[in-house]
Structures are given as structure tokens and as C-alpha cells.
PDB file of C-alpha atoms in Angstrom:
ATOM      1  CA  UNK A   1       7.672 248.884 127.438  1.00  0.00           C
ATOM      2  CA  UNK A   2       7.194 247.990 123.770  1.00  0.00           C
ATOM      3  CA  UNK A   3       3.598 247.478 122.585  1.00  0.00           C
ATOM      4  CA  UNK A   4       2.515 243.889 121.849  1.00  0.00           C
ATOM      5  CA  UNK A   5       2.478 242.662 118.251  1.00  0.00           C
ATOM      6  CA  UNK A   6      -0.395 240.830 116.548  1.00  0.00           C
ATOM      7  CA  UNK A   7      -0.935 239.629 112.985  1.00  0.00           C
ATOM      8  CA  UNK A   8      -3.551 240.881 110.539  1.00  0.00           C
ATOM      9  CA  UNK A   9      -4.048 240.647 106.790  1.00  0.00           C
ATOM     10  CA  UNK A  10      -2.416 243.167 104.468  1.00  0.00           C
ATOM     11  CA  UNK A  11      -5.783 244.367 103.170  1.00  0.00           C
ATOM     12  CA  UNK A  12      -7.022 244.921 106.732  1.00  0.00           C
ATOM     13  CA  UNK A  13      -4.027 247.083 107.593  1.00  0.00           C
ATOM     14  CA  UNK A  14      -4.763 249.445 104.701  1.00  0.00           C
ATOM     15  CA  UNK A  15      -7.817 250.782 106.601  1.00  0.00           C
ATOM     16  CA  UNK A  16      -7.618 253.606 109.147  1.00  0.00           C
ATOM     17  CA  UNK A  17      -9.811 251.641 111.570  1.00  0.00           C
ATOM     18  CA  UNK A  18      -9.077 247.949 112.099  1.00  0.00           C
ATOM     19  CA  UNK A  19     -11.120 245.240 113.808  1.00  0.00           C
ATOM     20  CA  UNK A  20      -8.826 242.533 115.152  1.00  0.00           C
ATOM     21  CA  UNK A  21     -10.858 239.357 115.634  1.00  0.00           C
ATOM     22  CA  UNK A  22     -10.369 235.614 115.248  1.00  0.00           C
ATOM     23  CA  UNK A  23      -7.616 233.905 117.284  1.00  0.00           C
ATOM     24  CA  UNK A  24      -5.470 237.048 117.367  1.00  0.00           C
ATOM     25  CA  UNK A  25      -8.332 239.254 118.556  1.00  0.00           C
ATOM     26  CA  UNK A  26      -9.394 236.696 121.147  1.00  0.00           C
ATOM     27  CA  UNK A  27      -5.848 236.481 122.518  1.00  0.00           C
ATOM     28  CA  UNK A  28      -5.512 240.279 122.620  1.00  0.00           C
ATOM     29  CA  UNK A  29      -8.876 240.816 124.348  1.00  0.00           C
ATOM     30  CA  UNK A  30      -9.098 237.861 126.733  1.00  0.00           C
ATOM     31  CA  UNK A  31      -5.488 236.853 127.450  1.00  0.00           C
ATOM     32  CA  UNK A  32      -3.629 240.149 127.174  1.00  0.00           C
ATOM     33  CA  UNK A  33      -6.731 242.066 128.389  1.00  0.00           C
ATOM     34  CA  UNK A  34      -5.901 245.104 126.264  1.00  0.00           C
ATOM     35  CA  UNK A  35      -8.138 248.104 126.863  1.00  0.00           C
ATOM     36  CA  UNK A  36      -8.956 251.419 125.097  1.00  0.00           C
ATOM     37  CA  UNK A  37      -6.026 253.801 125.014  1.00  0.00           C
ATOM     38  CA  UNK A  38      -3.361 251.108 124.928  1.00  0.00           C
ATOM     39  CA  UNK A  39      -0.861 250.860 122.083  1.00  0.00           C
ATOM     40  CA  UNK A  40      -0.697 247.816 119.795  1.00  0.00           C
ATOM     41  CA  UNK A  41       1.351 247.069 116.689  1.00  0.00           C
ATOM     42  CA  UNK A  42      -0.160 245.014 113.862  1.00  0.00           C
ATOM     43  CA  UNK A  43       1.827 243.364 111.080  1.00  0.00           C
ATOM     44  CA  UNK A  44       1.022 241.279 108.030  1.00  0.00           C
ATOM     45  CA  UNK A  45       4.275 239.329 108.436  1.00  0.00           C
ATOM     46  CA  UNK A  46       5.446 240.551 105.025  1.00  0.00           C
ATOM     47  CA  UNK A  47       7.060 243.842 106.010  1.00  0.00           C
ATOM     48  CA  UNK A  48       4.045 246.058 106.739  1.00  0.00           C
ATOM     49  CA  UNK A  49       3.693 247.238 110.340  1.00  0.00           C
ATOM     50  CA  UNK A  50       0.892 249.489 111.601  1.00  0.00           C
ATOM     51  CA  UNK A  51       1.168 251.420 114.855  1.00  0.00           C
ATOM     52  CA  UNK A  52      -2.292 251.410 116.433  1.00  0.00           C
ATOM     53  CA  UNK A  53      -4.210 252.451 119.528  1.00  0.00           C
ATOM     54  CA  UNK A  54      -7.130 250.475 120.965  1.00  0.00           C
ATOM     55  CA  UNK A  55     -10.430 252.364 120.770  1.00  0.00           C
ATOM     56  CA  UNK A  56     -12.794 249.580 121.879  1.00  0.00           C
ATOM     57  CA  UNK A  57     -12.446 246.109 123.411  1.00  0.00           C
ATOM     58  CA  UNK A  58     -15.008 243.351 123.012  1.00  0.00           C
ATOM     59  CA  UNK A  59     -15.118 239.871 124.471  1.00  0.00           C
ATOM     60  CA  UNK A  60     -13.055 238.416 121.619  1.00  0.00           C
ATOM     61  CA  UNK A  61     -11.988 241.361 119.473  1.00  0.00           C
ATOM     62  CA  UNK A  62     -10.413 244.803 119.487  1.00  0.00           C
ATOM     63  CA  UNK A  63     -11.163 247.908 117.453  1.00  0.00           C
ATOM     64  CA  UNK A  64      -8.075 249.979 116.733  1.00  0.00           C
ATOM     65  CA  UNK A  65      -7.195 253.247 115.011  1.00  0.00           C
ATOM     66  CA  UNK A  66      -4.071 253.207 112.834  1.00  0.00           C
ATOM     67  CA  UNK A  67      -1.622 255.961 113.830  1.00  0.00           C
ATOM     68  CA  UNK A  68       1.170 255.242 111.325  1.00  0.00           C
ATOM     69  CA  UNK A  69       2.320 252.611 108.849  1.00  0.00           C
ATOM     70  CA  UNK A  70       5.849 251.438 108.139  1.00  0.00           C
ATOM     71  CA  UNK A  71       6.912 249.249 105.204  1.00  0.00           C
ATOM     72  CA  UNK A  72      10.160 247.459 105.916  1.00  0.00           C
ATOM     73  CA  UNK A  73      12.047 246.194 102.841  1.00  0.00           C
ATOM     74  CA  UNK A  74      13.479 242.659 102.779  1.00  0.00           C
ATOM     75  CA  UNK A  75      16.880 242.511 104.508  1.00  0.00           C
ATOM     76  CA  UNK A  76      20.003 241.935 102.464  1.00  0.00           C
ATOM     77  CA  UNK A  77      21.743 239.601 102.176  1.00  0.00           C
ATOM     78  CA  UNK A  78      19.018 237.047 102.792  1.00  0.00           C
ATOM     79  CA  UNK A  79      19.990 234.322 105.288  1.00  0.00           C
ATOM     80  CA  UNK A  80      18.605 230.801 104.793  1.00  0.00           C
ATOM     81  CA  UNK A  81      19.266 227.960 107.234  1.00  0.00           C
ATOM     82  CA  UNK A  82      18.768 224.371 106.104  1.00  0.00           C
ATOM     83  CA  UNK A  83      17.947 222.561 109.349  1.00  0.00           C
ATOM     84  CA  UNK A  84      18.255 218.778 109.632  1.00  0.00           C
ATOM     85  CA  UNK A  85      15.276 217.376 111.549  1.00  0.00           C
ATOM     86  CA  UNK A  86      16.054 217.252 115.297  1.00  0.00           C
ATOM     87  CA  UNK A  87      14.502 214.835 117.774  1.00  0.00           C
ATOM     88  CA  UNK A  88      11.265 215.577 119.627  1.00  0.00           C
ATOM     89  CA  UNK A  89      10.315 219.203 120.112  1.00  0.00           C
ATOM     90  CA  UNK A  90      13.841 220.448 119.458  1.00  0.00           C
ATOM     91  CA  UNK A  91      12.780 221.284 115.919  1.00  0.00           C
ATOM     92  CA  UNK A  92      10.372 223.913 117.213  1.00  0.00           C
ATOM     93  CA  UNK A  93      13.115 225.181 119.549  1.00  0.00           C
ATOM     94  CA  UNK A  94      15.475 225.608 116.596  1.00  0.00           C
ATOM     95  CA  UNK A  95      12.819 227.454 114.592  1.00  0.00           C
ATOM     96  CA  UNK A  96      11.935 229.667 117.545  1.00  0.00           C
ATOM     97  CA  UNK A  97      15.502 230.793 118.272  1.00  0.00           C
ATOM     98  CA  UNK A  98      16.432 231.280 114.610  1.00  0.00           C
ATOM     99  CA  UNK A  99      13.307 233.388 114.113  1.00  0.00           C
ATOM    100  CA  UNK A 100      14.273 235.539 117.082  1.00  0.00           C
ATOM    101  CA  UNK A 101      17.776 235.937 115.627  1.00  0.00           C
ATOM    102  CA  UNK A 102      16.387 237.182 112.293  1.00  0.00           C
ATOM    103  CA  UNK A 103      16.829 234.234 109.904  1.00  0.00           C
ATOM    104  CA  UNK A 104      14.817 234.832 106.710  1.00  0.00           C
ATOM    105  CA  UNK A 105      14.051 231.245 105.714  1.00  0.00           C
ATOM    106  CA  UNK A 106      14.232 227.880 107.461  1.00  0.00           C
ATOM    107  CA  UNK A 107      14.312 224.726 105.338  1.00  0.00           C
ATOM    108  CA  UNK A 108      13.596 221.410 107.118  1.00  0.00           C
ATOM    109  CA  UNK A 109      15.898 218.720 105.740  1.00  0.00           C
ATOM    110  CA  UNK A 110      15.469 214.938 105.923  1.00  0.00           C
ATOM    111  CA  UNK A 111      19.159 214.084 106.299  1.00  0.00           C
ATOM    112  CA  UNK A 112      20.262 210.458 106.123  1.00  0.00           C
ATOM    113  CA  UNK A 113      21.238 210.283 109.802  1.00  0.00           C
ATOM    114  CA  UNK A 114      18.194 212.078 111.213  1.00  0.00           C
ATOM    115  CA  UNK A 115      16.612 209.984 113.956  1.00  0.00           C
ATOM    116  CA  UNK A 116      13.342 211.794 113.306  1.00  0.00           C
ATOM    117  CA  UNK A 117      11.734 211.389 109.894  1.00  0.00           C
ATOM    118  CA  UNK A 118       8.502 213.075 108.822  1.00  0.00           C
ATOM    119  CA  UNK A 119       6.346 210.281 107.450  1.00  0.00           C
ATOM    120  CA  UNK A 120       4.042 211.398 104.613  1.00  0.00           C
ATOM    121  CA  UNK A 121       0.899 211.083 106.732  1.00  0.00           C
ATOM    122  CA  UNK A 122       2.361 213.299 109.493  1.00  0.00           C
ATOM    123  CA  UNK A 123       4.381 215.723 107.393  1.00  0.00           C
ATOM    124  CA  UNK A 124       1.808 218.527 107.236  1.00  0.00           C
ATOM    125  CA  UNK A 125       1.208 218.402 110.980  1.00  0.00           C
ATOM    126  CA  UNK A 126       4.934 218.569 111.726  1.00  0.00           C
ATOM    127  CA  UNK A 127       5.425 221.385 109.247  1.00  0.00           C
ATOM    128  CA  UNK A 128       2.480 223.205 110.822  1.00  0.00           C
ATOM    129  CA  UNK A 129       4.181 223.056 114.215  1.00  0.00           C
ATOM    130  CA  UNK A 130       7.347 224.602 112.765  1.00  0.00           C
ATOM    131  CA  UNK A 131       5.363 227.359 111.080  1.00  0.00           C
ATOM    132  CA  UNK A 132       3.382 228.011 114.242  1.00  0.00           C
ATOM    133  CA  UNK A 133       6.622 228.291 116.221  1.00  0.00           C
ATOM    134  CA  UNK A 134       7.963 230.802 113.677  1.00  0.00           C
ATOM    135  CA  UNK A 135       4.774 232.855 113.857  1.00  0.00           C
ATOM    136  CA  UNK A 136       4.733 233.081 117.660  1.00  0.00           C
ATOM    137  CA  UNK A 137       8.473 233.745 117.915  1.00  0.00           C
ATOM    138  CA  UNK A 138       8.147 236.441 115.254  1.00  0.00           C
ATOM    139  CA  UNK A 139       5.569 238.248 117.374  1.00  0.00           C
ATOM    140  CA  UNK A 140       7.737 237.995 120.479  1.00  0.00           C
ATOM    141  CA  UNK A 141      10.733 239.309 118.534  1.00  0.00           C
ATOM    142  CA  UNK A 142       8.616 242.131 117.046  1.00  0.00           C
ATOM    143  CA  UNK A 143       9.383 241.103 113.483  1.00  0.00           C
ATOM    144  CA  UNK A 144       7.376 242.778 110.747  1.00  0.00           C
ATOM    145  CA  UNK A 145       8.578 240.160 108.274  1.00  0.00           C
ATOM    146  CA  UNK A 146       8.179 236.528 109.322  1.00  0.00           C
ATOM    147  CA  UNK A 147      10.624 233.866 108.150  1.00  0.00           C
ATOM    148  CA  UNK A 148       9.547 231.464 105.443  1.00  0.00           C
ATOM    149  CA  UNK A 149       9.374 227.872 106.681  1.00  0.00           C
ATOM    150  CA  UNK A 150       9.791 225.890 103.479  1.00  0.00           C
ATOM    151  CA  UNK A 151       8.530 222.443 102.560  1.00  0.00           C
ATOM    152  CA  UNK A 152      10.552 219.424 103.647  1.00  0.00           C
ATOM    153  CA  UNK A 153      13.691 219.181 101.496  1.00  0.00           C
ATOM    154  CA  UNK A 154      15.612 216.155 100.280  1.00  0.00           C
ATOM    155  CA  UNK A 155      19.405 216.132  99.966  1.00  0.00           C
ATOM    156  CA  UNK A 156      19.030 216.807  96.223  1.00  0.00           C
ATOM    157  CA  UNK A 157      16.814 219.813  97.004  1.00  0.00           C
ATOM    158  CA  UNK A 158      19.414 221.176  99.420  1.00  0.00           C
ATOM    159  CA  UNK A 159      22.164 220.785  96.811  1.00  0.00           C
ATOM    160  CA  UNK A 160      20.074 222.841  94.381  1.00  0.00           C
ATOM    161  CA  UNK A 161      19.669 225.616  96.968  1.00  0.00           C
ATOM    162  CA  UNK A 162      23.423 225.632  97.582  1.00  0.00           C
ATOM    163  CA  UNK A 163      24.201 225.807  93.867  1.00  0.00           C
ATOM    164  CA  UNK A 164      21.949 228.859  93.446  1.00  0.00           C
ATOM    165  CA  UNK A 165      23.223 230.723  96.543  1.00  0.00           C
ATOM    166  CA  UNK A 166      25.503 233.749  96.580  1.00  0.00           C
ATOM    167  CA  UNK A 167      27.346 232.038  99.437  1.00  0.00           C
ATOM    168  CA  UNK A 168      26.897 228.343 100.280  1.00  0.00           C
ATOM    169  CA  UNK A 169      28.116 227.048 103.649  1.00  0.00           C
ATOM    170  CA  UNK A 170      27.954 223.672 105.391  1.00  0.00           C
ATOM    171  CA  UNK A 171      28.602 223.409 109.125  1.00  0.00           C
ATOM    172  CA  UNK A 172      30.993 220.554 109.862  1.00  0.00           C
ATOM    173  CA  UNK A 173      33.045 219.870 112.977  1.00  0.00           C
ATOM    174  CA  UNK A 174      36.076 218.707 110.950  1.00  0.00           C
ATOM    175  CA  UNK A 175      36.235 221.733 108.647  1.00  0.00           C
ATOM    176  CA  UNK A 176      39.444 223.761 108.701  1.00  0.00           C
ATOM    177  CA  UNK A 177      37.924 227.184 107.980  1.00  0.00           C
ATOM    178  CA  UNK A 178      36.070 228.962 110.800  1.00  0.00           C
ATOM    179  CA  UNK A 179      32.703 230.521 109.994  1.00  0.00           C
ATOM    180  CA  UNK A 180      33.891 233.790 111.540  1.00  0.00           C
ATOM    181  CA  UNK A 181      36.556 234.125 108.803  1.00  0.00           C
ATOM    182  CA  UNK A 182      34.074 233.921 105.915  1.00  0.00           C
ATOM    183  CA  UNK A 183      33.550 237.124 103.928  1.00  0.00           C
ATOM    184  CA  UNK A 184      29.797 237.392 103.274  1.00  0.00           C
ATOM    185  CA  UNK A 185      28.333 238.972 100.134  1.00  0.00           C
ATOM    186  CA  UNK A 186      26.638 242.355 100.380  1.00  0.00           C
ATOM    187  CA  UNK A 187      23.477 241.053  98.731  1.00  0.00           C
ATOM    188  CA  UNK A 188      21.899 237.889  97.407  1.00  0.00           C
ATOM    189  CA  UNK A 189      21.304 234.779  99.484  1.00  0.00           C
ATOM    190  CA  UNK A 190      23.467 232.987 102.035  1.00  0.00           C
ATOM    191  CA  UNK A 191      22.490 229.329 102.476  1.00  0.00           C
ATOM    192  CA  UNK A 192      23.830 227.533 105.546  1.00  0.00           C
ATOM    193  CA  UNK A 193      23.373 223.800 106.158  1.00  0.00           C
ATOM    194  CA  UNK A 194      23.073 222.436 109.706  1.00  0.00           C
ATOM    195  CA  UNK A 195      23.441 218.660 109.905  1.00  0.00           C
ATOM    196  CA  UNK A 196      21.802 216.141 112.259  1.00  0.00           C
ATOM    197  CA  UNK A 197      23.106 214.906 115.618  1.00  0.00           C
ATOM    198  CA  UNK A 198      24.823 212.010 113.853  1.00  0.00           C
ATOM    199  CA  UNK A 199      26.592 214.422 111.492  1.00  0.00           C
ATOM    200  CA  UNK A 200      26.402 214.799 107.730  1.00  0.00           C
ATOM    201  CA  UNK A 201      27.357 211.656 105.820  1.00  0.00           C
ATOM    202  CA  UNK A 202      30.401 211.669 103.514  1.00  0.00           C
ATOM    203  CA  UNK A 203      28.056 211.185 100.547  1.00  0.00           C
ATOM    204  CA  UNK A 204      25.956 214.220 101.535  1.00  0.00           C
ATOM    205  CA  UNK A 205      29.076 216.289 102.106  1.00  0.00           C
ATOM    206  CA  UNK A 206      30.364 215.290  98.663  1.00  0.00           C
ATOM    207  CA  UNK A 207      27.098 216.314  96.992  1.00  0.00           C
ATOM    208  CA  UNK A 208      27.088 219.645  98.795  1.00  0.00           C
ATOM    209  CA  UNK A 209      30.725 220.318  97.886  1.00  0.00           C
ATOM    210  CA  UNK A 210      29.943 219.598  94.226  1.00  0.00           C
ATOM    211  CA  UNK A 211      27.157 222.188  94.462  1.00  0.00           C
ATOM    212  CA  UNK A 212      29.545 224.800  95.860  1.00  0.00           C
ATOM    213  CA  UNK A 213      28.983 224.264  99.581  1.00  0.00           C
ATOM    214  CA  UNK A 214      32.009 225.260 101.663  1.00  0.00           C
ATOM    215  CA  UNK A 215      32.563 223.316 104.917  1.00  0.00           C
ATOM    216  CA  UNK A 216      33.014 225.635 107.922  1.00  0.00           C
ATOM    217  CA  UNK A 217      33.152 225.149 111.681  1.00  0.00           C
ATOM    218  CA  UNK A 218      31.694 227.239 114.465  1.00  0.00           C
ATOM    219  CA  UNK A 219      34.368 226.744 117.097  1.00  0.00           C
ATOM    220  CA  UNK A 220      36.173 224.210 119.297  1.00  0.00           C
ATOM    221  CA  UNK A 221      32.956 222.734 120.737  1.00  0.00           C
ATOM    222  CA  UNK A 222      30.275 220.676 118.988  1.00  0.00           C
ATOM    223  CA  UNK A 223      26.780 222.115 119.355  1.00  0.00           C
ATOM    224  CA  UNK A 224      23.521 220.209 119.145  1.00  0.00           C
ATOM    225  CA  UNK A 225      21.727 220.554 115.833  1.00  0.00           C
ATOM    226  CA  UNK A 226      18.919 222.522 117.506  1.00  0.00           C
ATOM    227  CA  UNK A 227      21.308 225.232 118.726  1.00  0.00           C
ATOM    228  CA  UNK A 228      23.966 225.256 115.993  1.00  0.00           C
ATOM    229  CA  UNK A 229      21.699 227.127 113.567  1.00  0.00           C
ATOM    230  CA  UNK A 230      21.051 230.111 115.809  1.00  0.00           C
ATOM    231  CA  UNK A 231      24.734 230.306 116.820  1.00  0.00           C
ATOM    232  CA  UNK A 232      25.806 230.323 113.170  1.00  0.00           C
ATOM    233  CA  UNK A 233      23.083 232.815 112.277  1.00  0.00           C
ATOM    234  CA  UNK A 234      24.389 235.158 114.961  1.00  0.00           C
ATOM    235  CA  UNK A 235      27.878 235.039 113.416  1.00  0.00           C
ATOM    236  CA  UNK A 236      26.443 235.793 109.960  1.00  0.00           C
ATOM    237  CA  UNK A 237      24.198 238.578 111.246  1.00  0.00           C
ATOM    238  CA  UNK A 238      27.205 240.320 112.754  1.00  0.00           C
ATOM    239  CA  UNK A 239      29.401 239.722 109.699  1.00  0.00           C
ATOM    240  CA  UNK A 240      26.810 241.115 107.285  1.00  0.00           C
ATOM    241  CA  UNK A 241      26.096 244.190 109.406  1.00  0.00           C
ATOM    242  CA  UNK A 242      22.484 243.178 109.972  1.00  0.00           C
ATOM    243  CA  UNK A 243      23.258 243.175 113.692  1.00  0.00           C
TER     244      UNK A 243
END
């Protein structure tokens, strides 16, 4: 069985003996009930992973000795998914599954046909939920490098990301080209846009095409916006050799 993963600061992981406290230490000591002699992995979420063994367990903290450190470089090509805001808690579901799949950045997008809109007074709270979902899913997936969950993007922001990408793709059910036929670049950044349940508007599609976004389809069925991203990411992971 693989050891559990917890997060700690980069500076903390440079020491040979680490005290894991705060929310992570409390969860490890009181929920997971880890005891001396058990293995634990700690990561800073930015590519550094430390293999550790528990030497002491307190009521809300663990003391661990570092056995080895591994620095994992950023994967290439980098995969970015622009996710239109889903309804309810399906946004966190989308973030969770894309994190597990290995997506490097998730960009929330306020598309014209999104039923859900993040009002200014609630934006930080909603964004915090997405980032929390990415953090917890990253631990479950044993990722040493967590995905970036970017600030809420407008359609103009998304067009800029597409224009700067090495490969710019827009999922659309009426596209002729299948995603599986796309030849991905060996490096750089792949940006993929996932529209809302009501689909991308013709005006949005026109702006994305002008920025270099290529319409592609996943297959003969239409997926919900909360599951389309992870399905498309899986295709890209296989095509790039990252899977």
C-alpha cells in the first residue's frame, strides 16, 4: 500500500527532521492515526517530494525523519483546461477529476451561457473551493506538483491564452475533426476550452477561432461540461506520452 501524502512548505522539507503540524498534522495524527515507524510522503506541491518515516506522534502533529528527496521537473507539454463554470458542486467535481488525471492548470471561465456566475462578492469563496478540491485530489493522486487553479477568466482572457498556446483546441460537438486525430506538440503549452452545458456561443467560437483555437470533438456522444474536461485530458495525456 502506498504511503499517504501530506503538504508542507518547501523550506520545511529541506530539513532532515520535519514537524508536520497545523491542519495537515492534525489530520495525519487524529484522522489517519499515523504512528512511529509508518511511512509518509510530504510534498510542497511544486515538484519536491520527501519520503519520510514517522518518529513521534502528538495529539495534532507528527515528527518525521526524511529518508530521501525527489525533485520532479514540470511535465511537458503543459496541459491547460479552460473550464466553463458548471452548476452547483459540479465545478469541484471537474477540478477533482482533472487533477487526478494530471492536468497542469485549470482556468475557470465565465462563458456567456453559464447558468452559474461568480458574483464579485462570492468569487474568492468559489475560487477557494476549486483550489481546495485541487489540493485534496492532488494528495489522493499522489501528485508532487499540484495544478494551478487560475483566477476567473473572461472570454477575452481565454482568447489571449489560446493565441499564446503551442496548440489551441476548443471542444465543440459540431466540429469535424476528432480530438484523437490531433498531433500534439512535444513541448510548450496545450490549451483546451470546455464550454458550458448550453454550448459555446457563435460569437465566442468566432473569437477563439481568430485566436487560433481549433474546434475538435470528443466522440459521438455529448458529455456534460463537468466530465468533458477529464475525458479530453485523458486523450491528450495518451497522445503526448504522459500516460
